[in-house]
Short mmCIF file of N, CA, C and O and ligand atoms in Angstrom, two decimals:
data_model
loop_
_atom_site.label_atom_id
_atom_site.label_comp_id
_atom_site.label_asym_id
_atom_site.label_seq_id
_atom_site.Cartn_x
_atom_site.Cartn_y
_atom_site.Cartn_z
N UNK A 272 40.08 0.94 -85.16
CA UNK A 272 38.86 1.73 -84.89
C UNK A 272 39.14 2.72 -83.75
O UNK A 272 39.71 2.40 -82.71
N UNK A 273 38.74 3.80 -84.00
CA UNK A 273 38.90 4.85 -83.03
C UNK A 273 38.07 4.57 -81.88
O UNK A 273 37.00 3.97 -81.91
N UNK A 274 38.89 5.25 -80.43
CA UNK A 274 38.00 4.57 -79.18
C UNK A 274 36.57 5.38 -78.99
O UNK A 274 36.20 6.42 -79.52
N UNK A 275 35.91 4.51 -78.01
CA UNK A 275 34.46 5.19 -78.24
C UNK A 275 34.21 5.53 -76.80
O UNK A 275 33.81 4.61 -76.09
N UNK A 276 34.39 6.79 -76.21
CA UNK A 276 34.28 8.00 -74.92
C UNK A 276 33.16 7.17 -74.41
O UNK A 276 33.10 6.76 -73.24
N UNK A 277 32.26 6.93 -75.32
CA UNK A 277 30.78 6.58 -74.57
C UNK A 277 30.57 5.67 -74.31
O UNK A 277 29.39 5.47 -74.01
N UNK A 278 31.44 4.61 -74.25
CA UNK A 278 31.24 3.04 -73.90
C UNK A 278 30.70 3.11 -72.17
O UNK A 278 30.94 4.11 -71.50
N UNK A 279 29.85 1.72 -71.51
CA UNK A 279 29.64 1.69 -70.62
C UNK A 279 30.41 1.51 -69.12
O UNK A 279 29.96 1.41 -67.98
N UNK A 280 32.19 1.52 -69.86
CA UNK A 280 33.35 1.09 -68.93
C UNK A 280 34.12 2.23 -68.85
O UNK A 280 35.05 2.30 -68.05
N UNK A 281 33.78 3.28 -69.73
CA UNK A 281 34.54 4.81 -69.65
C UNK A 281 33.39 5.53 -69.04
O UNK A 281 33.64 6.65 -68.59
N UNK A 282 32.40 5.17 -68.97
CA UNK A 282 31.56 5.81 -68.15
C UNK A 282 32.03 5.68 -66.81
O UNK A 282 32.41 6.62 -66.11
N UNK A 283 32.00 4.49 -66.49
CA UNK A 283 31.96 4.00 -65.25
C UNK A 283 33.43 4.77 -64.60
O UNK A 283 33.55 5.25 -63.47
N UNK A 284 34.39 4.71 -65.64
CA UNK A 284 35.67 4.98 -65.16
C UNK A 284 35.56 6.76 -64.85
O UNK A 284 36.29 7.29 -64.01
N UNK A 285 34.75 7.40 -65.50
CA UNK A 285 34.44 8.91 -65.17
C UNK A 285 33.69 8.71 -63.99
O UNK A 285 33.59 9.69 -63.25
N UNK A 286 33.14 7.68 -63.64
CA UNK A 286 32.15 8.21 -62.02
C UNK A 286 30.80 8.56 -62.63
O UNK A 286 30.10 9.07 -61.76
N UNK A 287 30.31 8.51 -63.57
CA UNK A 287 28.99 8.67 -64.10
C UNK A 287 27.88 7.73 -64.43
O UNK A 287 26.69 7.76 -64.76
N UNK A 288 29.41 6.39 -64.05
CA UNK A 288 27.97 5.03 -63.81
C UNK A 288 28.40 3.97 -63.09
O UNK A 288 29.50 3.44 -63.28
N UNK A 289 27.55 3.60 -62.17
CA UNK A 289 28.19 2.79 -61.04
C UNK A 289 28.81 1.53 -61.17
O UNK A 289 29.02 0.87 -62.18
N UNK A 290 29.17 1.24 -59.65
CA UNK A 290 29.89 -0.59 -59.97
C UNK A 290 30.14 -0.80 -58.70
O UNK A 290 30.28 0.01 -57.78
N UNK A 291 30.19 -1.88 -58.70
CA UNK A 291 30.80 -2.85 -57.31
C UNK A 291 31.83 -2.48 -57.21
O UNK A 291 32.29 -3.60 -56.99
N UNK A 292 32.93 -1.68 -57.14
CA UNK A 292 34.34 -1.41 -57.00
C UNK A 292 35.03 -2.60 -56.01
O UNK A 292 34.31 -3.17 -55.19
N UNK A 293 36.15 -2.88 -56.11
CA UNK A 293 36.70 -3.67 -55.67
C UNK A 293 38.39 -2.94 -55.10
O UNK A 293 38.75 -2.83 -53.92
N UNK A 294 39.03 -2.62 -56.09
CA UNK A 294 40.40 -2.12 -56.27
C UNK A 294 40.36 -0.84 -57.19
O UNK A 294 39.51 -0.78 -58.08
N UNK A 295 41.43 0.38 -56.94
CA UNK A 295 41.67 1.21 -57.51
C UNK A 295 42.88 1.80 -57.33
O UNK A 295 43.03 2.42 -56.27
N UNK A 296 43.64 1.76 -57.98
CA UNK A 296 44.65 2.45 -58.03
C UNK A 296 45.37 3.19 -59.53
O UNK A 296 44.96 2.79 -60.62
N UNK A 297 46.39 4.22 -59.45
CA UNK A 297 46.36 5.58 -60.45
C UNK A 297 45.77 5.05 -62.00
O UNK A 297 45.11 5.74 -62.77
N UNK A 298 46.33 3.22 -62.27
CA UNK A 298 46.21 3.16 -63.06
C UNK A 298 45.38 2.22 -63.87
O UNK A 298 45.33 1.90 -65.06
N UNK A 299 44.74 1.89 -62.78
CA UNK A 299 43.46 0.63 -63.05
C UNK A 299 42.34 0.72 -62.14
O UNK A 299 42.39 1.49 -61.17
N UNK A 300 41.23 -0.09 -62.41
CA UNK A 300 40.01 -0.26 -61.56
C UNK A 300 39.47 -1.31 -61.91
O UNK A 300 39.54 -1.76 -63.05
N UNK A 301 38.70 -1.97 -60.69
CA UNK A 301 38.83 -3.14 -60.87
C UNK A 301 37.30 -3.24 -60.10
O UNK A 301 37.03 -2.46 -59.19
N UNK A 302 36.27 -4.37 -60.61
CA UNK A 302 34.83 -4.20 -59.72
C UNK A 302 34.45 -5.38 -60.59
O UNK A 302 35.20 -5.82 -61.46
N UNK A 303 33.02 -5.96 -60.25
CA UNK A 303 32.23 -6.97 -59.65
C UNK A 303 31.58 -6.97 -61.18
O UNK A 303 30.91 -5.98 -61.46
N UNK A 304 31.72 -7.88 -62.08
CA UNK A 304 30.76 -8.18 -63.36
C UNK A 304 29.40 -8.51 -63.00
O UNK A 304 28.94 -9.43 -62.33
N UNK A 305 28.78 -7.36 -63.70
CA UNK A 305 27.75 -7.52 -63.49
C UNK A 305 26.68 -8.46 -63.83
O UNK A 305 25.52 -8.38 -63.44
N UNK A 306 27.27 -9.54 -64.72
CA UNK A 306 26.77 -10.90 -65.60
C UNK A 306 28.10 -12.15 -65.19
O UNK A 306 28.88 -12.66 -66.00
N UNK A 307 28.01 -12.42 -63.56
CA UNK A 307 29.06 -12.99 -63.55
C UNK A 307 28.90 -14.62 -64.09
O UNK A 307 27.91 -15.33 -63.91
N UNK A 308 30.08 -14.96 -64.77
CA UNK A 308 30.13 -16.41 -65.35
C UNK A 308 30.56 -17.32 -64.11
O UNK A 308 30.88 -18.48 -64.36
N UNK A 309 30.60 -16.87 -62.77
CA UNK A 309 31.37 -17.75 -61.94
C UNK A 309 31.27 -16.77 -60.20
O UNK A 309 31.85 -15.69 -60.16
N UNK A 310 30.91 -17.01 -59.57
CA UNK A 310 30.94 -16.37 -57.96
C UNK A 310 32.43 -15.14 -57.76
O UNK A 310 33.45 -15.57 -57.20
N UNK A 311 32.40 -14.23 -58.07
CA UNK A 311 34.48 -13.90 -57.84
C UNK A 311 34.41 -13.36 -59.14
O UNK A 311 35.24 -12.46 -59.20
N UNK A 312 33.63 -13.54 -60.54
CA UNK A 312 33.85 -12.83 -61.34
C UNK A 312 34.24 -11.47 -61.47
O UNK A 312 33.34 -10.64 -61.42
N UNK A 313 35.46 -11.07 -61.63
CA UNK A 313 35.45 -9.74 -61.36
C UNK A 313 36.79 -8.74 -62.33
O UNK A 313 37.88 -9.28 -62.50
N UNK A 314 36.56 -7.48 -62.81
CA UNK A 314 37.09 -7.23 -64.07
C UNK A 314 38.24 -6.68 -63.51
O UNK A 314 38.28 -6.43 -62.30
N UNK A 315 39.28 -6.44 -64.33
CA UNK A 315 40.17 -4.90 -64.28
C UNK A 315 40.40 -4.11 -65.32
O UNK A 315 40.58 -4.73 -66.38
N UNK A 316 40.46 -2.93 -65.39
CA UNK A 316 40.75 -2.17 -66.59
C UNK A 316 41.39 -1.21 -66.66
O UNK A 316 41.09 -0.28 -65.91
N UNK A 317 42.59 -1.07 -67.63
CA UNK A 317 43.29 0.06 -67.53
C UNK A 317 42.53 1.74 -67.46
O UNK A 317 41.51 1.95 -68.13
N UNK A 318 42.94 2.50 -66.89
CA UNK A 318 42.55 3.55 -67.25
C UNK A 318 42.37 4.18 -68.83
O UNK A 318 41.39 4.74 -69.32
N UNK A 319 43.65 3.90 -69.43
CA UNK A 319 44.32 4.28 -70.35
C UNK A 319 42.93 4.31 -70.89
O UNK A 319 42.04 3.90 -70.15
N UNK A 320 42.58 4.81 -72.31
CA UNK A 320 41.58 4.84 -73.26
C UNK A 320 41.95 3.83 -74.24
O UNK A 320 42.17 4.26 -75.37
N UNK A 321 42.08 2.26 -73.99
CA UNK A 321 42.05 1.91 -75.07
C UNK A 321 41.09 0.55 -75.70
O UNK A 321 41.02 -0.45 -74.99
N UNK A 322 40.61 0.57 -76.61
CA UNK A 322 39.89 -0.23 -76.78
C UNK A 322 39.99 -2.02 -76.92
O UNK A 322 39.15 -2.92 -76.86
N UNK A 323 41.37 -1.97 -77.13
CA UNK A 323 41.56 -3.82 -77.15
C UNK A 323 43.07 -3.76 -76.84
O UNK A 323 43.74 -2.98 -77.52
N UNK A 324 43.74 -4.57 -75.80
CA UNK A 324 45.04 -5.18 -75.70
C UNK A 324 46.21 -4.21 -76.99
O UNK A 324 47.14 -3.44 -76.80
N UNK A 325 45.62 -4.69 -78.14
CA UNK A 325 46.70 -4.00 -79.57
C UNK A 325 46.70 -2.38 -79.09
O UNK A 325 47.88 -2.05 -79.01
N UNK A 326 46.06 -1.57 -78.83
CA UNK A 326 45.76 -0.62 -78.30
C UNK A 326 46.26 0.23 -77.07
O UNK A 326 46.48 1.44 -77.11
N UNK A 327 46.39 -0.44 -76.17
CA UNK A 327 47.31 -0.19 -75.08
C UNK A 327 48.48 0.14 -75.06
O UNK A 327 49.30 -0.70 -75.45
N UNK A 328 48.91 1.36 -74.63
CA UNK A 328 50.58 1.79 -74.87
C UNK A 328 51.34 0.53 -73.68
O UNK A 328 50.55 0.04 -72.86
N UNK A 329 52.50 0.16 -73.64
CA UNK A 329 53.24 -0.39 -73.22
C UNK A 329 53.13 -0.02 -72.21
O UNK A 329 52.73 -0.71 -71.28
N UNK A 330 53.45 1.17 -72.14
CA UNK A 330 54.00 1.38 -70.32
C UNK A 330 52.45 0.98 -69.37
O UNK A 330 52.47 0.58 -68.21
N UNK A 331 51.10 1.21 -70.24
CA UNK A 331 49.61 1.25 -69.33
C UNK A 331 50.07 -0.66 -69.06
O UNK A 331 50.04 -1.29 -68.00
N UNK A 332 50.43 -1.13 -70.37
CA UNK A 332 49.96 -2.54 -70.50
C UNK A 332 50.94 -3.13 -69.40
O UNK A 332 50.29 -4.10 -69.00
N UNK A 333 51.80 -3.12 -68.87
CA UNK A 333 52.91 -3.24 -67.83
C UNK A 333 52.21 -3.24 -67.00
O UNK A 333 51.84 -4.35 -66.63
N UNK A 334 51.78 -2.28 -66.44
CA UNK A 334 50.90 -1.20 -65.06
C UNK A 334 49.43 -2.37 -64.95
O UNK A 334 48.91 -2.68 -63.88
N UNK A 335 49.06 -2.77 -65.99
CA UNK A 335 47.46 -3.43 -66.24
C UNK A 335 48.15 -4.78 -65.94
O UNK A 335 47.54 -5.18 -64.95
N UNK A 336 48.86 -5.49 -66.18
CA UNK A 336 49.22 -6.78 -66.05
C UNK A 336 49.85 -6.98 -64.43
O UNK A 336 50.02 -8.13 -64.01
N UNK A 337 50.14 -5.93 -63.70
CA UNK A 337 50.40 -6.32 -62.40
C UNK A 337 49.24 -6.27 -61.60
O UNK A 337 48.88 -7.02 -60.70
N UNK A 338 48.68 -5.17 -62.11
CA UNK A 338 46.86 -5.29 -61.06
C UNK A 338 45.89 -6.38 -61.65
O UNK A 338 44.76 -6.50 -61.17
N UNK A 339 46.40 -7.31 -62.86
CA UNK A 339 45.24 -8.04 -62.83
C UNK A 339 46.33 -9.35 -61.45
O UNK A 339 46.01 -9.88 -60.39
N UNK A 340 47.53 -9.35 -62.23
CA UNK A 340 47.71 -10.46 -61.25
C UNK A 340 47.38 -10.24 -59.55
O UNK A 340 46.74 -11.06 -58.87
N UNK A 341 47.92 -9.04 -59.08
CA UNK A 341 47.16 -8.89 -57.64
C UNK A 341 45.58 -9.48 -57.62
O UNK A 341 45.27 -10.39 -56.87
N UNK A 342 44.60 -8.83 -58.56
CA UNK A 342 43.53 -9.48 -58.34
C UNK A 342 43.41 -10.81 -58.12
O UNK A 342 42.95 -11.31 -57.09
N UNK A 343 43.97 -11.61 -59.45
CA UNK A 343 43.66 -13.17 -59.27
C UNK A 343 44.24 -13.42 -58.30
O UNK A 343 43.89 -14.59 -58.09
N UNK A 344 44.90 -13.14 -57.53
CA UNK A 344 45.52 -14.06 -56.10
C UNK A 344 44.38 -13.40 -55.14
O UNK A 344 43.76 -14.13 -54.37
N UNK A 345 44.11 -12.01 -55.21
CA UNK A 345 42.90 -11.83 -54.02
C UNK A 345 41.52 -12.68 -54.45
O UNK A 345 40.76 -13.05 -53.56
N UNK A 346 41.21 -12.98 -56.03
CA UNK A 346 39.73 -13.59 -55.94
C UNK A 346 39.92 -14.65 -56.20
O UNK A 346 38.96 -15.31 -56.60
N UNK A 347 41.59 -15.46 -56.05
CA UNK A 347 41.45 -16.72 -55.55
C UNK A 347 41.25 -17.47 -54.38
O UNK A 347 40.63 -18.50 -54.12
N UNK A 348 42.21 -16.34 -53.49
CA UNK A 348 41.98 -16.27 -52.10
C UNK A 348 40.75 -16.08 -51.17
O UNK A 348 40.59 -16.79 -50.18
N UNK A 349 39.77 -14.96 -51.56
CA UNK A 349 38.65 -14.56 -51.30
C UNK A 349 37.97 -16.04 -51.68
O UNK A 349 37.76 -16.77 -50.71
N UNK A 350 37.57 -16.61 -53.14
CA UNK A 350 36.93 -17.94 -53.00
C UNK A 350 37.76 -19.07 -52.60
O UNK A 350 37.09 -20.10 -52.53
N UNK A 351 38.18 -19.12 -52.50
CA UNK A 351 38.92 -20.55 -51.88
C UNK A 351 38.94 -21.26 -52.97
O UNK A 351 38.87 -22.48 -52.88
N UNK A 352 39.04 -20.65 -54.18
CA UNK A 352 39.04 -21.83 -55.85
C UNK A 352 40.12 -22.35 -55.79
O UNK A 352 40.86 -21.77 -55.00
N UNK A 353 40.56 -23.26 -56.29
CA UNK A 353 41.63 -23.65 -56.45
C UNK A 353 42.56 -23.35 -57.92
O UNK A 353 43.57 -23.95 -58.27
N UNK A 354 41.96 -22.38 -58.54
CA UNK A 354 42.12 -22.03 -60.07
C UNK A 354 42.04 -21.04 -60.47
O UNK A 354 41.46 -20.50 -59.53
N UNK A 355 42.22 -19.98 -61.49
CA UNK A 355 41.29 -18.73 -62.19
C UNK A 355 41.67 -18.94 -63.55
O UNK A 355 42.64 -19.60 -63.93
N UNK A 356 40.86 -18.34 -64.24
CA UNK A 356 41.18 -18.08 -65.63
C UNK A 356 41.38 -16.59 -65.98
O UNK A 356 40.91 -15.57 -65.46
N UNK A 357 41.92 -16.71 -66.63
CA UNK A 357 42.35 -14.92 -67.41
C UNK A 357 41.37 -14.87 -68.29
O UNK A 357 41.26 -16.03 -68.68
N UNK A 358 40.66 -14.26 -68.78
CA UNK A 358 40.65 -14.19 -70.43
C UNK A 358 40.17 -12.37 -70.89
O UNK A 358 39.66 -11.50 -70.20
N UNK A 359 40.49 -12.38 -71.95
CA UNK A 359 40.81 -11.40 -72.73
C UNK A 359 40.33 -11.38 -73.56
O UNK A 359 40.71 -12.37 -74.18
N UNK A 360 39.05 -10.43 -74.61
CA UNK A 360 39.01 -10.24 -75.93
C UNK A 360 39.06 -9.24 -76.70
O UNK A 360 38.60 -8.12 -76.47
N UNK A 361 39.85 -9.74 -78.00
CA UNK A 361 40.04 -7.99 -78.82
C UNK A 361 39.21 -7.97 -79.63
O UNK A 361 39.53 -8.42 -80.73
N UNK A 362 38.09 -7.54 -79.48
CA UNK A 362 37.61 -6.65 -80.82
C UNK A 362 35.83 -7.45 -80.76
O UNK A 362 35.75 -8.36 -79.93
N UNK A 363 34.89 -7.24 -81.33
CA UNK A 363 33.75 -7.76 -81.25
C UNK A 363 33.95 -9.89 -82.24
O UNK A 363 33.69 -11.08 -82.01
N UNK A 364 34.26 -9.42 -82.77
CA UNK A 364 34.78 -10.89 -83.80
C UNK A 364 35.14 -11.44 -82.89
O UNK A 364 34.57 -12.53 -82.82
N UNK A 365 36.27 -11.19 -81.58
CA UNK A 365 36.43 -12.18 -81.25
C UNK A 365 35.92 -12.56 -79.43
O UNK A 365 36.58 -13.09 -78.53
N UNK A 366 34.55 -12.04 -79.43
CA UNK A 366 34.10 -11.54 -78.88
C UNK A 366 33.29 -10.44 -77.24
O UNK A 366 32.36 -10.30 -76.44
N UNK A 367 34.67 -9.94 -77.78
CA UNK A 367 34.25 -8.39 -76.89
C UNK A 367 32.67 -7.96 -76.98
O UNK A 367 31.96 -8.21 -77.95
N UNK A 368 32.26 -7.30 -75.85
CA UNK A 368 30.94 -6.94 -75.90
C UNK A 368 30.88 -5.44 -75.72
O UNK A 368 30.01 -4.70 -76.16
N UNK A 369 32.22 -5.02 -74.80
CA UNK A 369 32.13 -3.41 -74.34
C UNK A 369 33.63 -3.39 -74.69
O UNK A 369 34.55 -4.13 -74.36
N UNK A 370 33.55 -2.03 -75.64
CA UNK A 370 35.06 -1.92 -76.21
C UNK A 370 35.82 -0.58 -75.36
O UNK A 370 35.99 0.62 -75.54
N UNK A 371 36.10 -1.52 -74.42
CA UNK A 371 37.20 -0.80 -73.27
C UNK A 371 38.32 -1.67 -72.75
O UNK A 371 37.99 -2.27 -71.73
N UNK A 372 39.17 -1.84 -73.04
CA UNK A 372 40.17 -3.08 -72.83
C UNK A 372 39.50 -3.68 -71.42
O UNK A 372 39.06 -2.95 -70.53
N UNK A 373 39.49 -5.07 -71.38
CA UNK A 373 39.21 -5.52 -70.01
C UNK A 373 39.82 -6.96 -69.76
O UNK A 373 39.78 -7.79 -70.67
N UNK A 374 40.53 -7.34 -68.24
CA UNK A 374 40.34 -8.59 -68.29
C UNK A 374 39.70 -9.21 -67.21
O UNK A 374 39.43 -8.70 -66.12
N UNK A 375 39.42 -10.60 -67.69
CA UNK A 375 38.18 -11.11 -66.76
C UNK A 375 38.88 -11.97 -66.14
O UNK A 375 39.99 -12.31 -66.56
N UNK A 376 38.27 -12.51 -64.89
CA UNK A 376 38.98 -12.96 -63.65
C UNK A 376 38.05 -14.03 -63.38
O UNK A 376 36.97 -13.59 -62.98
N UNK A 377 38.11 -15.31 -63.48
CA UNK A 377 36.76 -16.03 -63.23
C UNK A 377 37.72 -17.16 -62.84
O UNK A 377 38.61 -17.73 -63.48
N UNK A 378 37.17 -17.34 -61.34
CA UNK A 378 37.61 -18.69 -59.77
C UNK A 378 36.76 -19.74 -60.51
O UNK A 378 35.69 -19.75 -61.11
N UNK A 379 37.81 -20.69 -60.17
CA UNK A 379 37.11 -22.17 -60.32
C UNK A 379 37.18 -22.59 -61.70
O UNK A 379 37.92 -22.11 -62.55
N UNK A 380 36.13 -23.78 -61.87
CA UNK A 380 36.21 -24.52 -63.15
C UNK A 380 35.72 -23.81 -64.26
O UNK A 380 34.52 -23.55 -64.30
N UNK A 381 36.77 -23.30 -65.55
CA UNK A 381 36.10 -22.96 -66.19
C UNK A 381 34.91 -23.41 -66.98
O UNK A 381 33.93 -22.88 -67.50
N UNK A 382 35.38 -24.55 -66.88
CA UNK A 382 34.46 -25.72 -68.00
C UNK A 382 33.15 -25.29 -68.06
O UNK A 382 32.44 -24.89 -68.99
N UNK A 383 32.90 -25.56 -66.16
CA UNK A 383 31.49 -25.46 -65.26
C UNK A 383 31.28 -23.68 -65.33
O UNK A 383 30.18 -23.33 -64.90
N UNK A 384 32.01 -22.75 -65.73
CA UNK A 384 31.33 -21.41 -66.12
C UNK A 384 29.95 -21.19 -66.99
O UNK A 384 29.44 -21.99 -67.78
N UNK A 385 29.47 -19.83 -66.59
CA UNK A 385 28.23 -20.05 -66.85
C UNK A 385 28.33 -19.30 -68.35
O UNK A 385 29.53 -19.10 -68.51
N UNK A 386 27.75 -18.90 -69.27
CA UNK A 386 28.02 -18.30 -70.92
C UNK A 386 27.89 -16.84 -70.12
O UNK A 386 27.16 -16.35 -69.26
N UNK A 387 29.27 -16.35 -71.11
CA UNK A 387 29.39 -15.04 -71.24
C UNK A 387 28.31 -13.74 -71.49
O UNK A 387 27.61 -13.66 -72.50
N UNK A 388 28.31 -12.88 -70.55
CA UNK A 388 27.38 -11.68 -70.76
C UNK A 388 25.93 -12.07 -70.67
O UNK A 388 25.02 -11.25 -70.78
N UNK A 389 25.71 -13.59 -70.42
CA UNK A 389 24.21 -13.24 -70.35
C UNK A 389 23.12 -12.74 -69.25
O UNK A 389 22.22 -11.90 -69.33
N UNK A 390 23.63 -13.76 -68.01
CA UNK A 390 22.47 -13.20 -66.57
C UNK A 390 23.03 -12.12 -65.69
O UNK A 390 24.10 -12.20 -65.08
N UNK A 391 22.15 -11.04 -65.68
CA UNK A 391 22.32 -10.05 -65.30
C UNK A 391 21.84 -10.13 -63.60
O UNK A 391 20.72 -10.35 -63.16
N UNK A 392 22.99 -9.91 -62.92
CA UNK A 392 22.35 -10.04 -61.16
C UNK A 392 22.32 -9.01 -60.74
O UNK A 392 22.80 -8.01 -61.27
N UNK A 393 21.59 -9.08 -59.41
CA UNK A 393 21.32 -7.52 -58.58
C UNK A 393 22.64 -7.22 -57.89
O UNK A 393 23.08 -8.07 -57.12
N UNK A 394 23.27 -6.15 -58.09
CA UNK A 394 25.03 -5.72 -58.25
C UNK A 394 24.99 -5.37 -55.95
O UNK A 394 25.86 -5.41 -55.08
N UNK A 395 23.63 -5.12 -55.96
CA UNK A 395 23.75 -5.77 -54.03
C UNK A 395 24.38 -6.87 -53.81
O UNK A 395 25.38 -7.01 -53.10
N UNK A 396 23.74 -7.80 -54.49
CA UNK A 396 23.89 -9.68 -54.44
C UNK A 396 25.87 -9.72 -54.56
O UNK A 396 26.55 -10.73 -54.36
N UNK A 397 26.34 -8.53 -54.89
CA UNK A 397 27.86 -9.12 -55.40
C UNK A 397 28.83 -8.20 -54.38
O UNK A 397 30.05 -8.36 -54.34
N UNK A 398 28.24 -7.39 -53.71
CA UNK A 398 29.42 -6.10 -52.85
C UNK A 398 29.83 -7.26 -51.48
O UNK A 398 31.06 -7.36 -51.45
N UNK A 399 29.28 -7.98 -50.56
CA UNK A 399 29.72 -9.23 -50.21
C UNK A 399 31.07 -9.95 -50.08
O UNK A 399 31.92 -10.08 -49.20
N UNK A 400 30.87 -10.39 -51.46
CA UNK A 400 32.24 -11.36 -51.79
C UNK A 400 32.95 -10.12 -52.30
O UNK A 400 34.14 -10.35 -52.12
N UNK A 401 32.77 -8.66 -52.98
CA UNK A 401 33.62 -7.65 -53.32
C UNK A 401 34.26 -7.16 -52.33
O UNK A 401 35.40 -6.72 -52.47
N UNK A 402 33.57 -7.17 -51.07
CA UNK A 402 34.46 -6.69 -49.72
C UNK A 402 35.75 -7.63 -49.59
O UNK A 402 36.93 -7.42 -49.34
N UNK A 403 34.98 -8.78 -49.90
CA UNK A 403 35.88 -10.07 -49.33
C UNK A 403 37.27 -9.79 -50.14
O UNK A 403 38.36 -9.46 -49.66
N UNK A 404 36.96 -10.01 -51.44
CA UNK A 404 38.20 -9.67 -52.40
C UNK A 404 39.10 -8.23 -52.05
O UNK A 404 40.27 -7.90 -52.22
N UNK A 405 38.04 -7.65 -51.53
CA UNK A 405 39.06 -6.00 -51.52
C UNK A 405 39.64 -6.36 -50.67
O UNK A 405 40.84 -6.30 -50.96
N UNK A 406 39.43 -6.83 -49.42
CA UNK A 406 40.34 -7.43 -48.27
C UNK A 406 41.37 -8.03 -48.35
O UNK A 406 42.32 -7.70 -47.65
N UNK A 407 41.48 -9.35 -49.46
CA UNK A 407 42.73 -9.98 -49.59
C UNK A 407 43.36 -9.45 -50.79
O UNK A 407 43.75 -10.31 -51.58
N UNK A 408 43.57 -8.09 -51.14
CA UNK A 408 43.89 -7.62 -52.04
C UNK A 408 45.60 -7.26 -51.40
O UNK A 408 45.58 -6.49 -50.45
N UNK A 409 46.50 -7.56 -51.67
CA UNK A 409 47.85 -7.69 -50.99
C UNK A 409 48.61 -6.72 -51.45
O UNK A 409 49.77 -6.60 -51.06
P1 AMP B 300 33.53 -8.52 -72.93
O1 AMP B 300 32.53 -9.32 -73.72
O2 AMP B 300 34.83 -9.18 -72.76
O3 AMP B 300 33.60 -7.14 -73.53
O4 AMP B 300 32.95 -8.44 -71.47
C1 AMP B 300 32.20 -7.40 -70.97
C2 AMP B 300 31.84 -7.83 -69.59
O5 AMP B 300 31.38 -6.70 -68.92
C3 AMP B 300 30.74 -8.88 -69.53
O6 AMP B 300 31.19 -9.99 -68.79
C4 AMP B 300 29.59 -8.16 -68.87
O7 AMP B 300 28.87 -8.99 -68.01
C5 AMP B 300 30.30 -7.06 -68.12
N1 AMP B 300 29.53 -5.84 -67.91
C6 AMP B 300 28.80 -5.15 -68.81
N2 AMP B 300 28.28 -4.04 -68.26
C7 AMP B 300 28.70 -4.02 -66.98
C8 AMP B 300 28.51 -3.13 -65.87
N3 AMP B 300 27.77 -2.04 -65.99
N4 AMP B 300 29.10 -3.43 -64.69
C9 AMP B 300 29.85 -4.55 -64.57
N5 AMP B 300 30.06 -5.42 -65.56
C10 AMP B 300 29.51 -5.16 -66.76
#
């Protein structure tokens, strides 16, 4: 499927719709889910335009896999979890909600996570622990 310009994560990545920012650099950005499943929830995404993992040229997907790992050590560090989970989805089937490659970063037990995409918090309530994370960002 061809990528879609107008998704709510290429917005964001043009500066035309906000976010908790956390990390940025040439080739990723990284900020505060706004439906977090877990305290530290927090995304990264390639710049690149692509819509799922299969999608991603090599050289972005290289570049995307070192800024998520920096993250998980800063929003493990920042919560004091003893854990994170990665996760990743391609495509709505398996279920993606915003088709902009992304991966999710969620401290602590996954078990005890809360369901995906549903409670929406006040994105004040999350810049906080986003400082915290930008801080131990190494
Ligand atoms: P996925 O289902 O993997 O596509 O996940 C999309 C994630 O983006 C969900 O966890 C949502 O809570 C999150 N999300 C959607 N819109 C925003 C937004 N404007 N700012 C931050 N996170 C968002």
């Amino acid at each position: 499927m061809s990528y879609d310009p107008n998704n709510i994560f290429a917005k964001i990545l043009r500066g035309e719709m906000p976010c908790v920012k956390v990390y940025e650099d040439e080739h990723c950005l990284s900020f505060m889910d706004i439906m977090p499943q877990a305290e530290g929830h927090t995304l990264v995404l390639p710049k690149e335009p692509a819509e799922t993992l299969l999608d991603l040229s090599d050289a972005a997907a290289a570049e995307t896999i070192k800024v998520v790992k920096k993250m998980a050590k800063a929003v493990k560090q920042a919560t004091g979890a003893a854990g994170v989970t990665i996760v990743q989805f391609n495509g709505a089937e398996a279920g993606q909600t915003v088709p902009h490659l992304h991966f999710h970063i969620i401290p602590g037990s996954f078990a005890k996570a809360k369901v995906h995409a549903k409670e929406m918090v006040d994105p004040a309530s999350l810049q906080e622990l986003a400082d915290k994370i930008a801080a131990a960002v190494e």
